[in-house]
Short mmCIF file of C-alpha atoms in Angstrom, two decimals:
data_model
loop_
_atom_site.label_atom_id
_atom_site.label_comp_id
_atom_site.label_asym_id
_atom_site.label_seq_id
_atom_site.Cartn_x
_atom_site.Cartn_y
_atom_site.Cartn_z
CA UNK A 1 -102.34 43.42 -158.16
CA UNK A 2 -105.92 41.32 -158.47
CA UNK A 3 -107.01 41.29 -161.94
CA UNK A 4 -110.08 43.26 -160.76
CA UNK A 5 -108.17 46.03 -159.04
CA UNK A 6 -106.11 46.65 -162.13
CA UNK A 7 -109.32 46.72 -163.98
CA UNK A 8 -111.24 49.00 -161.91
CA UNK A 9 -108.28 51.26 -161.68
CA UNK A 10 -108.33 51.56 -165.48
CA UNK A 11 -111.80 52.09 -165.57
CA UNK A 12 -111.26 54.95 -163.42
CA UNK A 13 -108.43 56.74 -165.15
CA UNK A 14 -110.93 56.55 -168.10
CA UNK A 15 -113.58 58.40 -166.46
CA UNK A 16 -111.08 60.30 -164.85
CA UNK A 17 -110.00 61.61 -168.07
CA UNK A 18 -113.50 62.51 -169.38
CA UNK A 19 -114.08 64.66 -166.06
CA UNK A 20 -111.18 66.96 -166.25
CA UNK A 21 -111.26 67.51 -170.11
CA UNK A 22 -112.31 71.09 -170.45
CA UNK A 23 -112.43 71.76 -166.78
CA UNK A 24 -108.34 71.73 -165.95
CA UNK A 25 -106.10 73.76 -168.18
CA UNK A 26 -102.87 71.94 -166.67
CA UNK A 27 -104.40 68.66 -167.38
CA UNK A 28 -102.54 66.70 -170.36
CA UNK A 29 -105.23 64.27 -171.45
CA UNK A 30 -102.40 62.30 -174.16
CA UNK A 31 -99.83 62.21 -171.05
CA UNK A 32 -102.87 60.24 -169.20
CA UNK A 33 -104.07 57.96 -171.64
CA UNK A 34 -100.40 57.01 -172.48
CA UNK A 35 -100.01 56.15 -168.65
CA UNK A 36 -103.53 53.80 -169.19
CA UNK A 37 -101.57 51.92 -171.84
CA UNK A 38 -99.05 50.83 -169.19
CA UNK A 39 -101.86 50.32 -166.66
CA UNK A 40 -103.16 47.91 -169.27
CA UNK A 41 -100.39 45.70 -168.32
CA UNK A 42 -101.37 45.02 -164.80
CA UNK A 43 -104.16 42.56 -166.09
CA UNK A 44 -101.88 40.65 -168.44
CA UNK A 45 -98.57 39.28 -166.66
CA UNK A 46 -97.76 38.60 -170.97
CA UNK A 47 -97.27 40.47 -173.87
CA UNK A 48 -100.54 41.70 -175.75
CA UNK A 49 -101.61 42.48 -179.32
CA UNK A 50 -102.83 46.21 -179.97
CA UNK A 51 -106.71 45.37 -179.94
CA UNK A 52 -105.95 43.79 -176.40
CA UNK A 53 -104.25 46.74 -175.29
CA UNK A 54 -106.58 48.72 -176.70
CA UNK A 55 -109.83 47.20 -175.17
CA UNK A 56 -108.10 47.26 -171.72
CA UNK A 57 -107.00 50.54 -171.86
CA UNK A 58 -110.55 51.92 -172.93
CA UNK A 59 -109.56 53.47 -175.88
CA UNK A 60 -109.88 53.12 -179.88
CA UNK A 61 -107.46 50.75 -181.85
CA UNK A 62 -106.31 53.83 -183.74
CA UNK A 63 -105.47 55.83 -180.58
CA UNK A 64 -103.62 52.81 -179.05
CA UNK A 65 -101.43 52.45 -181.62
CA UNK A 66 -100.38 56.02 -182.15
CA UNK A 67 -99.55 55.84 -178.12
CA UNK A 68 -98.16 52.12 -178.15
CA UNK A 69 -95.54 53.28 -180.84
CA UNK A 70 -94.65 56.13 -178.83
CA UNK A 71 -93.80 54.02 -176.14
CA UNK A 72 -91.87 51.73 -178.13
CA UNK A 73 -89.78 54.79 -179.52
CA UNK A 74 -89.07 55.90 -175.81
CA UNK A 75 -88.17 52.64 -174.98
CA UNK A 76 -91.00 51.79 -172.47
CA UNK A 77 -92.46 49.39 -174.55
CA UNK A 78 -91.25 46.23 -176.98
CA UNK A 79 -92.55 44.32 -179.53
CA UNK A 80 -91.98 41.02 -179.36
CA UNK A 81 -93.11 37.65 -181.37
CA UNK A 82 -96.26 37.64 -178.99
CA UNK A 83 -97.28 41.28 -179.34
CA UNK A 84 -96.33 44.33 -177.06
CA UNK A 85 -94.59 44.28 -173.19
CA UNK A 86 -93.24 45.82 -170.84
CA UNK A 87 -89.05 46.78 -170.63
CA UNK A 88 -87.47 47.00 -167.66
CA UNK A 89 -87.07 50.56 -168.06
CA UNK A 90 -90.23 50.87 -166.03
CA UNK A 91 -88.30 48.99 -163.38
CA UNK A 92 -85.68 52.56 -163.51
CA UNK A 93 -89.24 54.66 -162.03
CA UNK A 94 -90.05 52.11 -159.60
CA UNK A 95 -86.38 52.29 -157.79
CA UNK A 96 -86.63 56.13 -158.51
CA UNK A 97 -90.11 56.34 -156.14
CA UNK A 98 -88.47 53.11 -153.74
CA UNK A 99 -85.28 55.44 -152.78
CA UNK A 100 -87.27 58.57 -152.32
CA UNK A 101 -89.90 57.23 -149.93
CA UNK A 102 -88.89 57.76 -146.56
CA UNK A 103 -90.64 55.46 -145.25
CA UNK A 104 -89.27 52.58 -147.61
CA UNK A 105 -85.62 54.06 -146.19
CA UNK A 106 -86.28 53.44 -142.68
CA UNK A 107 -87.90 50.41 -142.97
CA UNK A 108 -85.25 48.52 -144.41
CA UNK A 109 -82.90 48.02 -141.06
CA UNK A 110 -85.78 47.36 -139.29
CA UNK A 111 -87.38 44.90 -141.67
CA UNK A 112 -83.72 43.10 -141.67
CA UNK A 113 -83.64 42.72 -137.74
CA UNK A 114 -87.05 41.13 -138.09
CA UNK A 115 -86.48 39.03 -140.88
CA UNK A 116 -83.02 37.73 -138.75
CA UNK A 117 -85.08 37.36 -135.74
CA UNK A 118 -88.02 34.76 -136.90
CA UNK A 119 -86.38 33.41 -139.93
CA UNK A 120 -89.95 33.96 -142.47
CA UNK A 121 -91.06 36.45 -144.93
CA UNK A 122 -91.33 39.69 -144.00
CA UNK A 123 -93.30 42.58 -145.58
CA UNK A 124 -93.80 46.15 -146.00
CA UNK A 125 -96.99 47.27 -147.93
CA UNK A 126 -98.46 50.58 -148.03
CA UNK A 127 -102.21 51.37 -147.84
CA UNK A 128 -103.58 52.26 -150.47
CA UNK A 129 -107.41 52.62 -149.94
CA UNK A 130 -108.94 49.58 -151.09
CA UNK A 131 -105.65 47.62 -151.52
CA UNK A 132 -102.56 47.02 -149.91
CA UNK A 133 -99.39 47.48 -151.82
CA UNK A 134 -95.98 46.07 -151.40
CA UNK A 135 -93.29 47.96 -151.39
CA UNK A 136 -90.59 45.23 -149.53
CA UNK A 137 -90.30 41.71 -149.75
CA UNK A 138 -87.70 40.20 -147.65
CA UNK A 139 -88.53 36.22 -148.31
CA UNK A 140 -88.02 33.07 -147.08
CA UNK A 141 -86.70 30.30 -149.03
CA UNK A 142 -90.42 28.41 -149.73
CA UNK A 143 -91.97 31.10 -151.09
CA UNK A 144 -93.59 31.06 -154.50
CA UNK A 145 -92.50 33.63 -157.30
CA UNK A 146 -95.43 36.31 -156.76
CA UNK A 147 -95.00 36.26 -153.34
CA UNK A 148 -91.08 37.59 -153.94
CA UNK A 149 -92.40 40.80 -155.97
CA UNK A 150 -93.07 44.05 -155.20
CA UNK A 151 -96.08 45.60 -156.64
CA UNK A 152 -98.30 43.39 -155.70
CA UNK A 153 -101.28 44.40 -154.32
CA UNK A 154 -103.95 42.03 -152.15
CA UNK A 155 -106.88 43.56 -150.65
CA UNK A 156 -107.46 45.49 -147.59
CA UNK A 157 -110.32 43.86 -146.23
CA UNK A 158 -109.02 40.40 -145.84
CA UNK A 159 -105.12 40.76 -145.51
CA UNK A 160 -103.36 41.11 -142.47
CA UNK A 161 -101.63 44.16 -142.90
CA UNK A 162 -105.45 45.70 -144.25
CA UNK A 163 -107.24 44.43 -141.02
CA UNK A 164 -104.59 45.84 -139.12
CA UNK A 165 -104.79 49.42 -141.07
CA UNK A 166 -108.17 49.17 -140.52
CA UNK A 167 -108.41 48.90 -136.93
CA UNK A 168 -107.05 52.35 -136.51
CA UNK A 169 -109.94 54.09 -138.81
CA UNK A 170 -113.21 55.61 -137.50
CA UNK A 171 -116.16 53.32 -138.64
CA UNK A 172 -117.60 55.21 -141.50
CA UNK A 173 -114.14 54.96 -143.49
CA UNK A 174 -113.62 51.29 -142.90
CA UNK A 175 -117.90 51.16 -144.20
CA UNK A 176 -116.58 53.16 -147.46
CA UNK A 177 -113.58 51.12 -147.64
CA UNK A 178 -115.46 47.88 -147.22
CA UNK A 179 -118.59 48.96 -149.95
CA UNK A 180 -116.15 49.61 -152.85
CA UNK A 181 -114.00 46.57 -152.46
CA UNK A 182 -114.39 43.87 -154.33
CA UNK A 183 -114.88 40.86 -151.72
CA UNK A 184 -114.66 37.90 -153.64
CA UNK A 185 -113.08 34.76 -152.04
CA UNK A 186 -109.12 34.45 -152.84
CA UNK A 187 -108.98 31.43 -151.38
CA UNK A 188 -111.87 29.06 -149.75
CA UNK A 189 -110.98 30.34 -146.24
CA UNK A 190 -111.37 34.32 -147.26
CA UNK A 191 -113.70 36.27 -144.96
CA UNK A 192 -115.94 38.59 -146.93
CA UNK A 193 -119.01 39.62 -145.28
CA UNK A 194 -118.76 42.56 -143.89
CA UNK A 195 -120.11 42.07 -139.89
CA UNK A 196 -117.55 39.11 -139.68
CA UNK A 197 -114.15 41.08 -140.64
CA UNK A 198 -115.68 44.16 -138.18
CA UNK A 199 -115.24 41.35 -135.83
CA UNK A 200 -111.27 40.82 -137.37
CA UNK A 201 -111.00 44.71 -136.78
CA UNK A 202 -112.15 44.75 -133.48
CA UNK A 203 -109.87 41.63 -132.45
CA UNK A 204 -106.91 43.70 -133.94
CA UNK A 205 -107.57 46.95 -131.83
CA UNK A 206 -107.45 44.41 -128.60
CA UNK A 207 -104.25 42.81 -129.58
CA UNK A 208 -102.21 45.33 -132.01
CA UNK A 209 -101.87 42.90 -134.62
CA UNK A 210 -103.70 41.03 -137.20
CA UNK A 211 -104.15 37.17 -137.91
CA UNK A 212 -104.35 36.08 -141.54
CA UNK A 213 -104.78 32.06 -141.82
CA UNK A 214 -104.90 30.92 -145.58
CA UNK A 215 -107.53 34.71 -146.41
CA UNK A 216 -104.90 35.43 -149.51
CA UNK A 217 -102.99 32.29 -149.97
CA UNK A 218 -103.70 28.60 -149.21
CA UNK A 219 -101.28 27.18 -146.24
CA UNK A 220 -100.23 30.74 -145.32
CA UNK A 221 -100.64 32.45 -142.34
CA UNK A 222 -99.67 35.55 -141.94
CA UNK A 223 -99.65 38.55 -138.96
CA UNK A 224 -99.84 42.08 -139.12
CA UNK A 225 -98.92 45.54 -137.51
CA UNK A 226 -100.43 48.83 -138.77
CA UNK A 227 -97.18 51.14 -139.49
CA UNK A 228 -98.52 55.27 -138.48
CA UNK A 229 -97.61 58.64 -139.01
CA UNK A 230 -96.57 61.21 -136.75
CA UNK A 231 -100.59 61.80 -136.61
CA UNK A 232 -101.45 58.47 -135.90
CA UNK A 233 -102.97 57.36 -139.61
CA UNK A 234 -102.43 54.70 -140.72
CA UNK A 235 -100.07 54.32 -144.00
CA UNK A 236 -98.97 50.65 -144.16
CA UNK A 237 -98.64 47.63 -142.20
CA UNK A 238 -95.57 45.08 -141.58
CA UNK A 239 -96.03 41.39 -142.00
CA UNK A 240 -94.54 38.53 -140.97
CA UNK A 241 -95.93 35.50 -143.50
CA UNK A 242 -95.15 31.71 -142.43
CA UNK A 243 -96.46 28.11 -144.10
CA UNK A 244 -98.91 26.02 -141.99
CA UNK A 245 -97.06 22.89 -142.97
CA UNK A 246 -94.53 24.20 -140.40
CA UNK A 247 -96.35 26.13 -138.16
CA UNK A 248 -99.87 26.01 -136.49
CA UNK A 249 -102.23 30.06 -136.08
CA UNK A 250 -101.46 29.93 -132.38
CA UNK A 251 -97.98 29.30 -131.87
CA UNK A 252 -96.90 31.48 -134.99
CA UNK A 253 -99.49 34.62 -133.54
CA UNK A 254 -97.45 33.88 -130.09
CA UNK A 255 -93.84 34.27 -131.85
CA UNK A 256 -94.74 36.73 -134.14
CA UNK A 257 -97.09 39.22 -133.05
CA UNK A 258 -95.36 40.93 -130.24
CA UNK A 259 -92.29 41.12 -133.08
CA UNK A 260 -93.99 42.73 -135.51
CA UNK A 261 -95.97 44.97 -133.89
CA UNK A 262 -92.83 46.61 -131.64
CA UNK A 263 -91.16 46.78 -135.48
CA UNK A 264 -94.58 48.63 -136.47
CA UNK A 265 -94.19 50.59 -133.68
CA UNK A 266 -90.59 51.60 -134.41
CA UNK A 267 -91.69 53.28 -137.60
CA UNK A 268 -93.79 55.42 -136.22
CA UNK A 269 -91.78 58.92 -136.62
CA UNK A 270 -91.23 60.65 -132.75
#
């Protein structure tokens, strides 16, 4: 996840919480401000102090610690020497959503063949308006430490797998999707105005895949199939993520794209 993106989506579950309070019975406003403590975590890969936590979290220093010892007590939380951080009993509710999506589950044979058949990283993320989330990593021995995790999120508008969700929305979505991103440069070869990754969109719908060269990382290129449902949306995308130091956009587009989008294709339920 950006920075930014964890931010905004903090931001929102703030507001959020303001709107339903006295207009949804079943709403449990602690229960959601206790989640925005976690989400306060997605800006800070370290441990915090409690005026950190509670800045980020939008909240008083008196109501974050109430809900930070909570989470300590319930095990969701430590202290440490440095402040507060995660435990890996979070890790327990990410396998608990990662075996019940069935998606995720059929993925994983097919993501296997693919990652046999051109020897690079290979990816499942799922679209999640704005950003792109990754669900499976299946890497290849260069890659960096972030690029190994799950969770991560990149952007729609200038990752593969977003250009190549994208392509199969009507214009006025990809227009919303595009006016509430956040399209600052990643890298110095990011496209971010908007008429030039239309033009990315449009290539995609000609070809069934999407070209990525160095938009999220530097000497990285990456291609991309949209994965659909049974109504033809759009919920994720497979990629298939290389270096440049061993391969050049062309040849790796002409290996890779007709793999990854028959594997896209494959997921699509009959």
């Amino acid at each position: 996840m950006t920075g930014q993106d964890g931010l905004s989506r903090v931001r929102d579950a703030a507001s959020a919480d303001g709107a339903r309070t006295g207009t949804d019975r079943l709403y449990v406003e602690a229960l959601a401000r206790g989640v925005r403590v976690l989400e306060a975590f997605s800006d800070n890969p370290r441990a915090m102090s409690l005026s950190e936590i509670a800045a980020a979290s939008g909240m008083d220093k008196s109501a974050a610690q109430r809900l930070v010892h909570t989470l300590v007590k319930i095990g969701y939380l430590e202290k440490t020497s440095a402040g507060f951080a995660p435990t890996s009993r979070i890790l327990d509710r990410a396998f608990d959503y990662l075996r019940s999506n069935p998606l995720i589950n059929r993925a994983i044979p097919v993501l296997a063949d693919l990652r046999r058949t051109v020897k690079e990283r290979v990816d499942l993320s799922l679209f999640e308006d704005v950003s792109m989330l990754y669900v499976v990593r299946m890497q290849s021995k260069r890659d960096t430490f972030y690029a190994h995790l799950i969770g991560r999120r990149v952007p729609t508008f200038c990752s593969s797998g977003g250009r190549a969700v994208l392509s199969h929305l009507e214009e006025d979505e990809i227009m919303d999707i595009l006016h509430r991103s956040d399209r600052r440069k990643l890298t110095p070869h990011t496209t971010v105005e908007i008429d030039e990754i239309l033009d990315r969109v449009r290539e995609v719908r000609e070809t069934g895949y999407s070209l990525a060269v160095q938009e999220v990382l530097v000497g990285e290129v990456a291609v991309a199939a949209a994965v659909l449902d049974g109504a033809g949306r759009p919920v994720g995308a497979i990629h298939v993520a290389a270096s440049l130091a061993e391969w050049d956009p062309q040849s790796f587009v002409a290996r890779a794209g007709p793999l990854v989008t028959a594997a896209a294709a494959g997921l699509r339920p009959s």
